[in-house]
Short mmCIF file of C-alpha atoms in Angstrom, two decimals:
data_model
loop_
_atom_site.label_atom_id
_atom_site.label_comp_id
_atom_site.label_asym_id
_atom_site.label_seq_id
_atom_site.Cartn_x
_atom_site.Cartn_y
_atom_site.Cartn_z
CA MET A 1 -6.04 22.49 -0.72
CA ILE A 2 -3.41 19.88 0.17
CA LEU A 3 -4.62 17.22 2.58
CA ALA A 4 -2.21 15.41 4.91
CA ILE A 5 -3.48 12.06 6.19
CA SER A 6 -1.43 11.75 9.35
CA HIS A 7 -1.71 12.58 13.05
CA ALA A 8 -0.35 14.98 15.64
CA GLU A 9 2.16 12.45 17.05
CA ASP A 10 3.93 12.10 13.70
CA VAL A 11 6.91 14.47 14.03
CA HIS A 12 7.32 14.59 10.25
CA ALA A 13 3.92 16.14 9.60
CA PRO A 14 4.40 19.63 11.18
CA PRO A 15 7.60 20.53 9.25
CA VAL A 16 5.97 19.67 5.92
CA LEU A 17 2.79 21.59 6.77
CA GLU A 18 4.91 24.57 7.81
CA ALA A 19 6.89 24.39 4.55
CA LEU A 20 3.65 24.33 2.56
CA ALA A 21 2.37 27.35 4.50
CA ARG A 22 5.57 29.27 3.69
CA MET A 23 4.95 28.44 0.03
CA GLY A 24 1.48 29.98 0.27
CA GLU A 25 -0.33 26.62 0.08
CA GLU A 26 -3.38 25.75 2.16
CA ALA A 27 -2.74 22.45 3.93
CA VAL A 28 -4.99 20.55 6.35
CA LEU A 29 -4.25 17.57 8.59
CA LEU A 30 -6.82 14.77 8.82
CA ASP A 31 -6.38 12.03 11.41
CA LEU A 32 -8.40 8.97 10.42
CA ALA A 33 -8.56 8.00 14.10
CA SER A 34 -11.01 10.90 14.53
CA LEU A 35 -13.55 8.94 12.49
CA PRO A 36 -16.33 8.35 13.38
CA ARG A 37 -16.19 9.65 16.98
CA GLU A 38 -14.99 13.21 16.33
CA ARG A 39 -15.79 13.66 12.65
CA SER A 40 -18.77 12.64 10.57
CA ILE A 41 -18.75 11.81 6.87
CA SER A 42 -21.44 12.66 4.32
CA ILE A 43 -21.39 11.66 0.63
CA SER A 44 -24.06 13.02 -1.68
CA HIS A 45 -24.96 12.04 -5.26
CA GLY A 46 -27.94 12.60 -7.55
CA ARG A 47 -28.88 15.91 -6.00
CA ALA A 48 -27.85 19.55 -6.17
CA ALA A 49 -25.42 19.31 -3.27
CA ARG A 50 -23.01 16.68 -4.54
CA GLY A 51 -19.71 15.60 -3.05
CA ALA A 52 -18.18 14.37 0.20
CA THR A 53 -17.67 16.24 3.46
CA PHE A 54 -15.84 15.42 6.68
CA ALA A 55 -17.33 17.54 9.48
CA GLY A 56 -16.08 18.10 13.00
CA ALA A 57 -15.46 20.68 15.68
CA GLY A 58 -12.77 22.31 13.57
CA GLY A 59 -15.14 22.84 10.64
CA ALA A 60 -16.00 21.02 7.42
CA LEU A 61 -13.47 19.53 5.01
CA ARG A 62 -14.85 19.23 1.48
CA ALA A 63 -13.31 16.59 -0.73
CA GLU A 64 -13.80 18.55 -3.95
CA GLU A 65 -11.40 21.21 -2.64
CA VAL A 66 -8.54 18.73 -2.26
CA ARG A 67 -5.96 18.86 -5.07
CA ALA A 68 -3.25 16.67 -3.52
CA VAL A 69 -3.04 14.18 -0.67
CA TRP A 70 -0.03 13.24 1.42
CA TRP A 71 -0.66 9.67 2.57
CA ARG A 72 1.57 9.56 5.62
CA ARG A 73 1.13 6.84 8.29
CA PRO A 74 -2.65 6.93 8.74
CA ARG A 75 -4.11 5.62 11.98
CA ARG A 76 -7.00 3.17 12.34
CA TYR A 77 -10.56 4.33 12.72
CA VAL A 78 -11.78 4.45 16.35
CA PRO A 79 -15.42 3.48 17.03
CA HIS A 80 -17.58 4.97 19.77
CA ALA A 81 -16.75 3.52 23.19
CA GLU A 82 -20.35 2.63 24.04
CA LEU A 83 -20.60 0.08 21.21
CA ALA A 84 -20.30 -3.62 21.92
CA PRO A 85 -17.29 -5.26 20.17
CA GLU A 86 -19.33 -6.81 17.37
CA HIS A 87 -21.17 -3.55 16.75
CA ALA A 88 -17.90 -1.59 16.90
CA ALA A 89 -16.37 -3.86 14.24
CA TYR A 90 -19.42 -3.37 12.02
CA ALA A 91 -19.26 0.42 12.47
CA VAL A 92 -15.57 0.51 11.55
CA ASP A 93 -16.27 -1.52 8.42
CA GLN A 94 -18.93 0.98 7.37
CA VAL A 95 -16.62 3.95 7.97
CA HIS A 96 -13.86 2.21 6.05
CA ALA A 97 -16.13 1.54 3.08
CA ALA A 98 -17.40 5.12 2.99
CA VAL A 99 -14.01 6.81 3.36
CA SER A 100 -12.32 4.48 0.89
CA GLY A 101 -15.02 5.32 -1.62
CA VAL A 102 -14.18 9.00 -1.23
CA TRP A 103 -10.47 8.43 -1.79
CA ALA A 104 -11.11 6.19 -4.80
CA SER A 105 -13.16 8.90 -6.53
CA LEU A 106 -10.97 11.83 -5.52
CA ASP A 107 -9.47 13.80 -8.40
CA ALA A 108 -6.21 14.61 -6.68
CA GLY A 109 -2.50 13.88 -6.85
CA TRP A 110 -1.16 11.41 -4.29
CA VAL A 111 2.10 11.12 -2.38
CA ASN A 112 1.71 8.11 -2.27
CA ASP A 113 -1.42 6.57 -3.75
CA PRO A 114 -2.74 4.30 -0.94
CA TRP A 115 -3.20 1.22 -3.11
CA LEU A 116 0.33 1.53 -4.46
CA ASP A 117 1.66 2.39 -1.02
CA GLU A 118 0.10 -0.80 0.36
CA ARG A 119 1.47 -2.97 -2.42
CA ALA A 120 4.95 -1.44 -2.18
CA SER A 121 5.09 -2.00 1.59
CA HIS A 122 5.44 -5.76 1.11
CA LYS A 123 9.09 -6.79 1.11
CA PRO A 124 8.82 -9.68 -1.40
CA ALA A 125 7.23 -7.25 -3.87
CA GLN A 126 10.03 -4.75 -3.26
CA LEU A 127 12.73 -7.36 -3.87
CA ALA A 128 11.09 -8.49 -7.11
CA ALA A 129 10.77 -4.88 -8.32
CA ALA A 130 14.38 -4.11 -7.33
CA GLU A 131 15.71 -7.06 -9.32
CA ALA A 132 13.56 -6.11 -12.30
CA ALA A 133 14.97 -2.56 -12.09
CA GLY A 134 18.52 -3.89 -12.29
CA LEU A 135 19.51 -3.41 -8.66
CA ASP A 136 21.70 -5.96 -6.87
CA VAL A 137 19.91 -7.98 -4.18
CA PRO A 138 21.64 -10.21 -1.60
CA PRO A 139 20.74 -13.93 -1.58
CA THR A 140 17.34 -13.94 0.09
CA LEU A 141 14.78 -16.53 1.13
CA VAL A 142 11.30 -15.88 2.52
CA THR A 143 10.00 -19.11 3.98
CA SER A 144 7.94 -20.91 6.59
CA ASP A 145 9.52 -24.24 5.60
CA PRO A 146 12.30 -25.29 8.02
CA ASP A 147 13.85 -27.63 5.43
CA ASP A 148 14.08 -24.82 2.87
CA ALA A 149 15.69 -22.62 5.51
CA ARG A 150 18.29 -25.29 6.33
CA ALA A 151 19.08 -25.75 2.65
CA PHE A 152 19.49 -21.98 2.23
CA LEU A 153 21.91 -21.76 5.16
CA GLU A 154 23.86 -24.71 3.79
CA GLU A 155 24.01 -23.03 0.37
CA LEU A 156 25.56 -19.91 1.89
CA ARG A 157 28.03 -22.06 3.87
CA ASP A 158 30.13 -19.82 6.13
CA ARG A 159 28.58 -16.55 5.00
CA PRO A 160 26.75 -14.75 7.84
CA VAL A 161 22.98 -14.59 7.47
CA VAL A 162 20.50 -12.16 9.01
CA ASN A 163 16.82 -12.67 9.70
CA LYS A 164 14.12 -10.01 9.43
CA PRO A 165 10.38 -9.87 9.97
CA LEU A 166 8.19 -9.54 6.89
CA LYS A 167 6.07 -6.93 8.63
CA ALA A 168 6.57 -4.98 11.84
CA THR A 169 4.63 -2.34 13.72
CA GLU A 170 5.64 -0.21 16.68
CA ALA A 171 4.16 -2.90 18.93
CA THR A 172 5.82 -5.84 17.13
CA PHE A 173 9.16 -4.27 16.12
CA ARG A 174 12.06 -6.68 15.75
CA PRO A 175 15.56 -5.54 14.75
CA THR A 176 17.55 -7.23 12.00
CA GLN A 177 19.58 -9.95 13.71
CA LEU A 178 22.39 -12.28 12.75
CA VAL A 179 21.36 -15.93 12.65
CA GLY A 180 23.29 -17.70 15.42
CA GLU A 181 23.64 -21.31 16.50
CA ARG A 182 20.60 -21.03 18.76
CA ASP A 183 18.54 -19.74 15.82
CA ARG A 184 19.71 -22.62 13.65
CA ARG A 185 18.52 -25.07 16.28
CA ARG A 186 15.11 -23.37 16.30
CA LEU A 187 14.46 -23.34 12.56
CA GLY A 188 11.46 -25.58 13.22
CA ASP A 189 9.69 -22.53 14.66
CA LEU A 190 9.37 -21.17 11.13
CA ARG A 191 6.35 -23.43 10.70
CA PHE A 192 4.44 -20.91 12.85
CA GLY A 193 5.06 -18.10 10.37
CA PRO A 194 7.51 -17.09 7.62
CA ALA A 195 10.58 -14.91 8.05
CA ILE A 196 13.19 -13.39 5.77
CA LEU A 197 16.64 -14.94 5.67
CA GLN A 198 19.22 -12.88 3.82
CA GLY A 199 22.93 -13.11 3.17
CA TYR A 200 24.65 -10.46 5.28
CA VAL A 201 26.49 -7.71 3.41
CA PRO A 202 29.31 -6.23 5.52
CA GLY A 203 29.81 -2.55 4.87
CA VAL A 204 28.12 0.83 5.17
CA ASP A 205 24.39 1.51 5.09
CA VAL A 206 23.16 3.99 2.50
CA ARG A 207 19.77 5.60 3.11
CA VAL A 208 18.32 7.04 -0.08
CA THR A 209 15.30 9.27 0.35
CA ALA A 210 13.52 9.35 -3.01
CA VAL A 211 11.16 12.31 -3.40
CA GLY A 212 9.44 13.23 -6.65
CA GLY A 213 12.31 12.11 -8.86
CA ARG A 214 15.05 13.48 -6.57
CA LEU A 215 17.43 11.16 -4.69
CA PHE A 216 18.99 12.25 -1.40
CA ALA A 217 21.69 9.72 -0.47
CA ALA A 218 23.39 9.52 2.92
CA SER A 219 25.91 6.98 4.17
CA ILE A 220 25.33 5.65 7.69
CA ASP A 221 28.48 4.00 9.01
CA ALA A 222 27.60 1.87 12.03
CA ARG A 223 30.57 -0.51 11.72
CA ALA A 224 32.19 0.76 14.92
CA THR A 225 28.96 0.72 16.95
CA THR A 226 27.31 -2.01 18.99
CA SER A 227 24.87 -2.73 16.13
CA PRO A 228 26.78 -2.87 12.82
CA HIS A 229 24.06 -5.02 11.21
CA ASP A 230 21.15 -2.63 12.05
CA PHE A 231 22.00 1.08 12.30
CA ARG A 232 18.62 1.85 13.87
CA GLN A 233 19.87 0.39 17.14
CA ALA A 234 22.94 2.64 17.26
CA LEU A 235 22.03 5.70 15.20
CA ALA A 236 23.33 8.22 17.75
CA SER A 237 26.87 6.86 17.49
CA ALA A 238 26.84 6.11 13.76
CA ARG A 239 28.58 8.41 11.29
CA VAL A 240 26.04 10.01 8.93
CA GLU A 241 27.02 12.14 5.93
CA PRO A 242 25.86 12.88 2.38
CA CYS A 243 27.21 10.59 -0.32
CA ASP A 244 27.10 10.10 -4.06
CA LEU A 245 25.57 7.16 -5.89
CA PRO A 246 26.90 5.49 -9.03
CA ARG A 247 24.83 6.43 -12.08
CA GLN A 248 23.74 2.81 -12.56
CA VAL A 249 22.40 2.69 -9.01
CA GLU A 250 20.55 5.98 -9.48
CA GLU A 251 18.95 4.65 -12.66
CA GLY A 252 17.98 1.45 -10.85
CA LEU A 253 16.40 3.35 -7.97
CA ARG A 254 14.38 5.54 -10.31
CA GLY A 255 13.28 2.41 -12.14
CA LEU A 256 12.28 0.87 -8.82
CA MET A 257 10.17 3.91 -7.94
CA ARG A 258 8.43 3.74 -11.32
CA ARG A 259 7.73 0.03 -10.94
CA LEU A 260 6.30 0.54 -7.45
CA GLY A 261 4.37 3.64 -8.57
CA LEU A 262 5.70 5.74 -5.69
CA ARG A 263 6.50 9.42 -5.42
CA TYR A 264 8.19 8.98 -2.04
CA ALA A 265 10.17 6.20 -0.36
CA ALA A 266 13.01 5.79 2.11
CA ILE A 267 15.27 3.13 0.58
CA ASP A 268 17.95 1.18 2.43
CA LEU A 269 21.03 -0.04 0.57
CA ARG A 270 24.27 -1.64 1.73
CA ARG A 271 27.60 -0.60 0.16
CA ASP A 272 30.25 -3.26 0.50
CA GLU A 273 34.01 -2.78 0.67
CA GLU A 274 34.26 -2.91 -3.13
CA GLY A 275 31.70 -0.12 -3.55
CA ARG A 276 28.89 -2.38 -4.77
CA HIS A 277 25.41 -1.34 -3.64
CA PHE A 278 22.84 -3.94 -2.58
CA PHE A 279 19.13 -3.22 -2.21
CA LEU A 280 17.72 -4.24 1.18
CA GLU A 281 14.26 -2.71 1.44
CA ALA A 282 12.10 0.37 0.87
CA ASN A 283 9.66 2.09 3.21
CA PRO A 284 6.93 4.09 1.41
CA ALA A 285 6.41 6.13 4.59
CA GLY A 286 9.94 6.03 5.95
CA GLN A 287 11.45 8.66 8.20
CA TRP A 288 13.87 11.29 6.97
CA LEU A 289 14.27 13.93 9.69
CA PHE A 290 17.21 12.10 11.30
CA VAL A 291 19.00 12.19 7.93
CA GLU A 292 18.13 15.83 7.29
CA ALA A 293 19.34 16.86 10.75
CA ARG A 294 22.72 15.16 10.27
CA THR A 295 23.34 16.04 6.61
CA GLY A 296 21.49 19.31 5.96
CA GLN A 297 19.79 17.78 2.91
CA PRO A 298 16.55 19.71 2.19
CA ILE A 299 14.26 16.67 2.24
CA THR A 300 11.35 18.34 4.03
CA LEU A 301 11.22 21.05 1.38
CA ALA A 302 11.39 18.41 -1.35
CA VAL A 303 8.37 16.59 0.15
CA ALA A 304 6.41 19.86 0.22
CA GLU A 305 7.43 20.64 -3.37
CA SER A 306 6.40 17.15 -4.46
CA LEU A 307 2.92 17.72 -3.03
CA VAL A 308 2.63 21.07 -4.82
CA GLU A 309 3.74 19.41 -8.06
CA ALA A 310 1.13 16.64 -7.59
CA ALA A 311 -1.52 19.32 -7.10
CA ARG A 312 -0.40 21.18 -10.24
CA GLU A 313 -0.71 18.03 -12.32
CA VAL A 314 -4.39 17.94 -11.38
CA THR A 315 -4.90 21.66 -11.99
CA ASP A 316 -3.08 21.57 -15.33
CA GLY A 317 -4.97 18.48 -16.46
CA ASP A 318 -1.95 16.30 -17.21
CA PRO A 319 -3.43 13.55 -19.45
CA GLY A 320 -0.86 10.98 -18.34
CA ARG A 321 -1.29 11.60 -14.64
CA GLN A 322 -1.52 8.44 -12.53
CA GLU A 323 -2.45 6.26 -15.50
CA GLY A 324 -0.37 3.42 -14.07
CA GLU A 325 -1.81 4.00 -10.61
CA ARG A 326 -5.36 3.61 -11.88
CA ALA A 327 -4.44 0.30 -13.53
CA VAL A 328 -2.98 -1.03 -10.31
CA ARG A 329 -6.07 0.08 -8.41
CA ARG A 330 -8.19 -2.06 -10.71
CA GLU A 331 -5.88 -5.03 -10.19
CA ALA A 332 -5.67 -4.57 -6.41
CA GLY A 333 -9.39 -5.17 -5.97
CA ARG A 334 -9.59 -4.10 -2.36
CA SER A 335 -8.74 -0.93 -0.47
CA PRO A 336 -6.12 -0.96 2.29
CA TRP A 337 -7.11 2.46 3.58
CA GLY A 338 -7.53 2.84 7.29
CA ARG A 339 -7.25 -0.88 7.96
#
């Protein structure tokens, strides 16, 4: 069985589940928001009936049957409505501890391993890994110190600079924006929380969807749109087409994926007028359907095939499977799952 940790509102989940079904694979969707209100969890040790089970109206899901897991934008646990806030928080903590214990002991392949997914989602970690992998990175400063920010802007002189959030959710989304005169006058606000300042790279965006060792590259030319510095704001009018990557960039991206321990990521690059590619960021659960629809690249099928391959590694008993992932789990110390 292949388990997809996602939810019904994620438009990327159904196409992958359908592709797995066409391949003859059993795949099940588990929404963590159904715990503990709609699904119970039982973990048994030291007795004849050992293992973990998630039970609900749709039947029982047994952890020992899972051979691969697609960790795809999990939602938070939702406590019972009748609980007082302090009791609800306690209940969620207990669910989190129980479910995380199941995942940590699961003998399955991951796309992506949650601990590694969590670590790789942090932009400073991505930038460090990208540099270590030999990829070019624009001049970048992450800071909450207004004086450091002023010095950085002075260092770049007349070069345009963009600012980005370190972390954004659907509720707190902020687009990438050019730093203007008003922003320079408000650098003191950084003391409330850090931001990313980065030298702007004029040119064409390149979205690389990395799946199980395969790289699907697409150029996204938003230069003639109303948002040339952030294609997400003008995707409908941007020009999207498949493109090739220099061998050195491909090698760097594969090295980045190894360093981050990921099987899947949506990676954003910028290609300047001279053809030089700069790493901007990577999203371990990034979207790809908009690229697939405009380019015809078979990314959905590649995701499904990557899950099947992860399951086969478990079935075939690959001795080197996830050795690096286990080491990072030990170093991470805490579980990010469902939080």
